[in-house]
Tab-separated table of C-alpha atoms in Angstrom:
chain	number	residue	atom	x	y	z
A	1	MET	CA	-13.099	48.797	-137.330
A	2	SER	CA	-13.517	45.252	-136.010
A	3	ASN	CA	-11.471	42.324	-137.252
A	4	THR	CA	-14.338	39.930	-136.617
A	5	ILE	CA	-16.720	39.077	-139.427
A	6	HIS	CA	-19.948	37.149	-139.014
A	7	ILE	CA	-21.167	34.701	-141.616
A	8	LYS	CA	-24.673	33.321	-141.994
A	9	ASN	CA	-25.388	29.617	-142.675
A	10	MET	CA	-22.166	28.211	-141.215
A	11	VAL	CA	-23.676	25.172	-139.510
A	12	CYS	CA	-21.108	22.385	-139.661
A	13	PRO	CA	-17.388	21.594	-139.767
A	14	ARG	CA	-17.554	21.361	-143.591
A	15	CYS	CA	-18.844	24.939	-143.618
A	16	ILE	CA	-15.785	26.023	-141.653
A	17	LYS	CA	-13.571	24.273	-144.200
A	18	ALA	CA	-15.457	25.877	-147.116
A	19	VAL	CA	-15.127	29.365	-145.639
A	20	SER	CA	-11.457	28.732	-144.868
A	21	THR	CA	-10.899	27.758	-148.504
A	22	ILE	CA	-12.614	30.955	-149.683
A	23	LEU	CA	-10.478	33.090	-147.365
A	24	GLN	CA	-7.305	31.406	-148.606
A	25	LYS	CA	-8.384	31.807	-152.239
A	26	LEU	CA	-8.896	35.546	-151.677
A	27	ASP	CA	-5.653	35.804	-149.698
A	28	ILE	CA	-7.442	37.039	-146.577
A	29	PRO	CA	-5.429	36.047	-143.479
A	30	TYR	CA	-7.343	35.021	-140.367
A	31	THR	CA	-6.427	33.939	-136.856
A	32	SER	CA	-9.455	31.772	-136.038
A	33	ILE	CA	-12.609	30.443	-137.578
A	34	LYS	CA	-15.634	28.859	-135.946
A	35	LEU	CA	-19.310	28.430	-136.727
A	36	GLY	CA	-20.629	31.791	-137.860
A	37	GLU	CA	-17.532	33.807	-137.044
A	38	VAL	CA	-14.057	34.544	-138.415
A	39	GLU	CA	-11.363	36.540	-136.647
A	40	LEU	CA	-9.285	38.285	-139.312
A	41	VAL	CA	-5.699	39.457	-138.941
A	42	SER	CA	-6.811	42.900	-140.077
A	43	ALA	CA	-10.006	44.635	-141.147
A	44	LEU	CA	-11.068	44.280	-144.774
A	45	ASP	CA	-11.060	47.148	-147.225
A	46	LEU	CA	-14.231	47.654	-149.262
A	47	LYS	CA	-12.928	45.820	-152.355
A	48	LYS	CA	-11.885	42.707	-150.365
A	49	LYS	CA	-15.153	42.748	-148.452
A	50	LEU	CA	-17.146	42.823	-151.697
A	51	SER	CA	-15.073	39.963	-153.185
A	52	LEU	CA	-15.559	37.947	-150.010
A	53	SER	CA	-19.272	38.630	-149.993
A	54	ILE	CA	-19.624	37.403	-153.593
A	55	GLU	CA	-17.586	34.237	-152.952
A	56	LEU	CA	-19.536	33.471	-149.786
A	57	GLN	CA	-22.863	33.902	-151.567
A	58	ASP	CA	-21.734	31.566	-154.347
A	59	ALA	CA	-21.075	28.945	-151.655
A	60	GLY	CA	-24.416	29.471	-149.886
A	61	PHE	CA	-23.195	31.776	-147.111
A	62	SER	CA	-23.523	35.497	-146.538
A	63	LEU	CA	-21.845	38.231	-144.533
A	64	ILE	CA	-23.876	39.609	-141.645
A	65	ASN	CA	-23.396	43.308	-141.149
A	66	ASP	CA	-25.913	44.456	-138.537
A	67	ARG	CA	-25.546	43.746	-134.805
A	68	LYS	CA	-28.995	42.190	-134.302
A	69	SER	CA	-28.507	39.705	-137.132
A	70	GLN	CA	-25.073	38.861	-135.727
A	71	LEU	CA	-26.572	38.122	-132.313
A	72	ILE	CA	-29.244	35.872	-133.805
A	73	GLU	CA	-26.677	34.017	-135.880
A	74	GLN	CA	-24.477	33.583	-132.796
A	75	MET	CA	-27.451	32.165	-130.880
A	76	LYS	CA	-28.151	29.716	-133.702
A	77	SER	CA	-24.491	28.713	-133.929
A	78	LEU	CA	-24.315	28.026	-130.191
A	79	VAL	CA	-27.407	25.801	-130.389
A	80	VAL	CA	-26.173	23.926	-133.477
A	81	GLN	CA	-22.734	23.446	-131.907
A	82	LYS	CA	-24.197	22.046	-128.667
A	83	ILE	CA	-26.857	19.817	-130.244
A	84	HIS	CA	-25.140	18.578	-133.402
A	85	HIS	CA	-21.379	18.832	-132.867
A	86	SER	CA	-20.706	18.248	-129.186
A	87	ASP	CA	-20.121	15.004	-127.359
A	88	GLU	CA	-21.031	16.608	-124.048
A	89	GLU	CA	-24.305	15.639	-122.389
A	90	LEU	CA	-27.044	18.095	-123.322
A	91	ASP	CA	-27.944	18.863	-119.699
A	92	ILE	CA	-27.804	22.644	-119.975
A	93	LYS	CA	-30.054	25.515	-119.087
A	94	TRP	CA	-30.340	27.343	-122.396
A	95	PRO	CA	-31.187	30.800	-120.986
A	96	ASP	CA	-28.109	30.753	-118.721
A	97	PHE	CA	-25.873	29.259	-121.416
A	98	ILE	CA	-26.852	31.769	-124.125
A	99	SER	CA	-26.802	34.734	-121.764
A	100	ASP	CA	-23.354	33.782	-120.449
A	101	LYS	CA	-21.887	33.221	-123.916
A	102	LEU	CA	-23.203	36.479	-125.385
A	103	ASN	CA	-22.998	38.597	-122.216
A	104	LEU	CA	-26.525	39.898	-122.693
A	105	ASP	CA	-29.850	39.502	-120.926
A	106	TYR	CA	-31.677	36.366	-122.073
A	107	LYS	CA	-35.082	38.097	-122.216
A	108	TYR	CA	-33.650	40.637	-124.649
A	109	LEU	CA	-32.015	37.922	-126.776
A	110	SER	CA	-35.121	35.742	-126.786
A	111	SER	CA	-37.338	38.677	-127.724
A	112	LEU	CA	-34.943	39.747	-130.484
A	113	PHE	CA	-34.835	36.202	-131.864
A	114	SER	CA	-38.644	35.905	-131.928
A	115	SER	CA	-39.111	39.297	-133.570
A	116	VAL	CA	-36.754	38.477	-136.441
A	117	GLU	CA	-37.117	34.714	-136.925
A	118	SER	CA	-40.920	34.441	-136.456
A	119	ILE	CA	-40.511	31.519	-134.035
A	120	THR	CA	-39.428	31.526	-130.424
A	121	PHE	CA	-35.864	30.685	-129.495
A	122	GLU	CA	-37.211	27.748	-127.482
A	123	GLN	CA	-38.984	26.402	-130.596
A	124	TYR	CA	-35.758	26.797	-132.572
A	125	ILE	CA	-33.960	24.659	-129.970
A	126	ILE	CA	-36.734	22.051	-130.124
A	127	ASN	CA	-36.540	21.984	-133.938
A	128	GLN	CA	-32.778	21.461	-133.781
A	129	LYS	CA	-33.161	18.666	-131.237
A	130	ILE	CA	-35.813	16.939	-133.368
A	131	GLU	CA	-33.543	17.215	-136.417
A	132	ARG	CA	-30.780	15.577	-134.357
A	133	VAL	CA	-33.219	12.844	-133.284
A	134	LYS	CA	-34.031	12.214	-136.969
A	135	GLU	CA	-30.327	11.971	-137.753
A	136	LEU	CA	-29.732	9.492	-134.929
A	137	ILE	CA	-32.771	7.415	-135.955
A	138	VAL	CA	-31.469	7.225	-139.531
A	139	TYR	CA	-28.025	6.120	-138.281
A	140	ASP	CA	-29.800	3.307	-136.395
A	141	GLU	CA	-26.968	2.951	-133.873
A	142	LEU	CA	-28.875	3.983	-130.726
A	143	THR	CA	-32.199	2.953	-129.228
A	144	LEU	CA	-34.854	5.601	-128.752
A	145	SER	CA	-34.162	5.387	-125.034
A	146	GLU	CA	-30.454	6.125	-125.619
A	147	ILE	CA	-31.342	9.008	-127.948
A	148	ALA	CA	-33.690	10.456	-125.310
A	149	PHE	CA	-30.938	10.222	-122.693
A	150	GLN	CA	-28.279	11.730	-124.987
A	151	LEU	CA	-30.466	14.727	-125.852
A	152	HIS	CA	-31.586	15.108	-122.236
A	153	TYR	CA	-35.272	14.319	-122.620
A	154	SER	CA	-36.917	13.320	-119.344
A	155	SER	CA	-38.427	10.233	-120.971
A	156	VAL	CA	-38.907	8.412	-124.261
A	157	ALA	CA	-42.597	9.338	-124.087
A	158	TYR	CA	-41.735	13.049	-123.847
A	159	LEU	CA	-39.339	12.782	-126.803
A	160	SER	CA	-41.962	10.867	-128.821
A	161	ASN	CA	-44.677	13.433	-128.055
A	162	GLN	CA	-42.421	16.333	-129.019
A	163	PHE	CA	-41.256	14.487	-132.148
A	164	LYS	CA	-44.857	13.880	-133.227
A	165	LYS	CA	-45.841	17.490	-132.502
A	166	VAL	CA	-43.014	18.776	-134.736
A	167	THR	CA	-42.999	16.169	-137.536
A	168	GLY	CA	-46.559	14.826	-137.506
A	169	MET	CA	-45.368	11.249	-136.965
A	170	THR	CA	-43.943	9.142	-134.187
A	171	PRO	CA	-40.251	8.208	-134.174
A	172	THR	CA	-41.250	4.643	-135.102
A	173	GLN	CA	-43.322	5.863	-138.062
A	174	PHE	CA	-40.413	8.068	-139.117
A	175	LYS	CA	-38.002	5.138	-138.939
A	176	LYS	CA	-40.297	3.018	-141.137
A	177	SER	CA	-41.009	5.793	-143.651
A	178	VAL	CA	-39.304	5.737	-147.013
A	179	ASP	CA	-38.924	9.511	-147.166
A	180	LYS	CA	-36.824	10.531	-144.170
A	181	ASN	CA	-37.606	14.214	-144.855
A	182	ARG	CA	-34.581	15.652	-143.093
A	183	LYS	CA	-33.770	19.331	-143.315
A	184	SER	CA	-30.370	20.936	-143.661
A	185	LEU	CA	-29.460	22.809	-140.481
A	186	ASP	CA	-29.539	26.224	-142.126
A	187	GLU	CA	-33.186	25.630	-143.159
A	188	ILE	CA	-34.410	25.073	-139.600
């Protein structure tokens, strides 16, 4: 039995802290915790697993038990980590990155993602990037040109076109709008 558990909806550092608190409360020792994944000291018995599942659900998370769901959640976590929580430039080739991290063929992973999530993996990445653009626009610390560079768009025009396609408004219209209509990362 594996000592790794996978948890759905862990999308930020606060989520890691929340899950850590739950594990400590239930006296479940772990060696590491990152977005979507916890490495336990030892496998959980059925009673502990049920208690953990209940506590996680109360906090808006859930245990992932099947391999396909785990892979999809890992893909999502890798995208969220890179786009929302990394200071590195976003100049990466997603198929190579995902395939290397999960040691599986990208076509298989992409097909699996689409079959379960009802959007393509590429569209998921675009949605995450647009959500990050919204966040950066709201912060009002960077120009649109700087945002485009940071998120590795080829031009401001390309970012603006993609933004409008996803949100129905231009970045300028979004900035002026009263309702910023941002989504939480686990809803994307």
